[in-house]
Coordinates of C-alpha atoms in Angstrom, one line a residue:
M1 CA 11.9 13.4 -7.3
T2 CA 13.0 13.9 -3.7
R3 CA 13.8 10.6 -1.9
F4 CA 13.2 10.2 1.9
I5 CA 15.0 7.3 3.6
V6 CA 14.9 5.5 7.0
D7 CA 17.8 3.3 8.1
P8 CA 17.4 0.2 10.3
L9 CA 16.4 0.5 13.9
C10 CA 19.2 0.4 16.3
N11 CA 19.4 0.4 20.1
H12 CA 21.6 3.5 21.2
G13 CA 20.3 3.4 24.7
W14 CA 17.8 6.1 24.0
R15 CA 15.1 6.3 26.7
L16 CA 12.4 5.9 24.0
G17 CA 13.9 2.7 22.7
P18 CA 15.4 1.7 19.4
S19 CA 15.7 4.5 17.0
C20 CA 16.6 5.4 13.4
H21 CA 17.2 8.4 11.1
L22 CA 14.9 10.1 8.6
M23 CA 16.9 11.7 5.9
T24 CA 16.5 13.1 2.4
D25 CA 18.5 13.7 -0.8
G26 CA 16.4 17.0 -1.0
T27 CA 16.5 20.2 1.0
D28 CA 16.1 20.8 4.6
A29 CA 12.7 22.4 4.0
E30 CA 11.5 19.3 2.1
L31 CA 12.7 17.1 5.0
V32 CA 10.9 19.4 7.6
A33 CA 7.6 19.3 5.6
F34 CA 7.8 15.4 5.3
A35 CA 8.5 15.1 9.0
G36 CA 5.6 17.3 9.8
R37 CA 3.3 15.0 7.9
I38 CA 4.2 12.3 10.5
G39 CA 3.9 14.6 13.5
L40 CA 7.4 15.7 14.0
K41 CA 8.2 19.2 15.1
P42 CA 10.6 21.3 13.0
A43 CA 12.6 22.0 16.2
W44 CA 13.6 18.4 16.5
I45 CA 15.7 18.5 13.3
Q46 CA 19.3 17.4 13.9
N47 CA 22.3 19.0 12.1
P48 CA 20.4 21.4 10.0
G49 CA 22.2 22.8 7.0
T50 CA 24.7 19.9 6.7
C51 CA 25.0 16.7 4.7
N52 CA 23.9 14.9 7.9
T53 CA 20.6 16.7 8.4
H54 CA 18.2 14.2 9.9
F55 CA 15.4 13.5 12.3
D56 CA 15.7 10.7 15.0
L57 CA 12.7 8.4 14.8
T58 CA 11.2 5.9 17.3
A59 CA 9.9 2.6 15.9
S60 CA 6.4 3.9 15.6
K61 CA 7.5 7.0 13.8
R62 CA 9.6 5.0 11.5
T63 CA 6.5 2.8 10.6
Q64 CA 4.6 6.1 9.9
A65 CA 7.5 7.4 7.7
V66 CA 7.4 4.3 5.6
R67 CA 3.7 4.5 5.2
A68 CA 4.0 8.1 4.2
G69 CA 6.5 7.1 1.4
A70 CA 10.0 6.9 3.0
E71 CA 12.2 4.2 1.5
E72 CA 13.7 1.6 3.9
V73 CA 17.5 1.3 3.3
D74 CA 20.3 -0.7 5.0
R75 CA 23.5 1.0 6.2
H76 CA 24.9 0.8 2.6
G77 CA 21.9 2.9 1.3
L78 CA 22.5 5.4 4.1
V79 CA 26.2 5.7 3.2
E80 CA 25.3 6.1 -0.4
L81 CA 22.9 8.9 0.3
L82 CA 25.5 10.7 2.5
N83 CA 28.2 10.4 -0.2
K84 CA 25.8 11.8 -2.8
K85 CA 25.0 14.8 -0.4
R86 CA 28.8 15.3 0.1
G87 CA 29.2 15.6 -3.7
G88 CA 30.5 12.1 -4.2
R89 CA 33.2 12.5 -1.6
A90 CA 33.7 9.7 1.0
P91 CA 33.7 10.7 4.7

């Protein structure tokens, strides 16, 4: 089963406030479909076709993503997902 994750909110100085990433261990198409269910546009995808494909989320969109089934992970969970997508290779 495809897994969708959101990492912790962090303040990067984005004008919309603290943000996080929505990522998946699945395909870009699955990520775009999930993102669409919470109102994100496909054009907003970041780094498509790479192991770092993601959407940036505001705090309110993060809440919606979790309600839609995304798993909350810490930084270690994010690194675990990225390593899996890289084929087990560390960055």
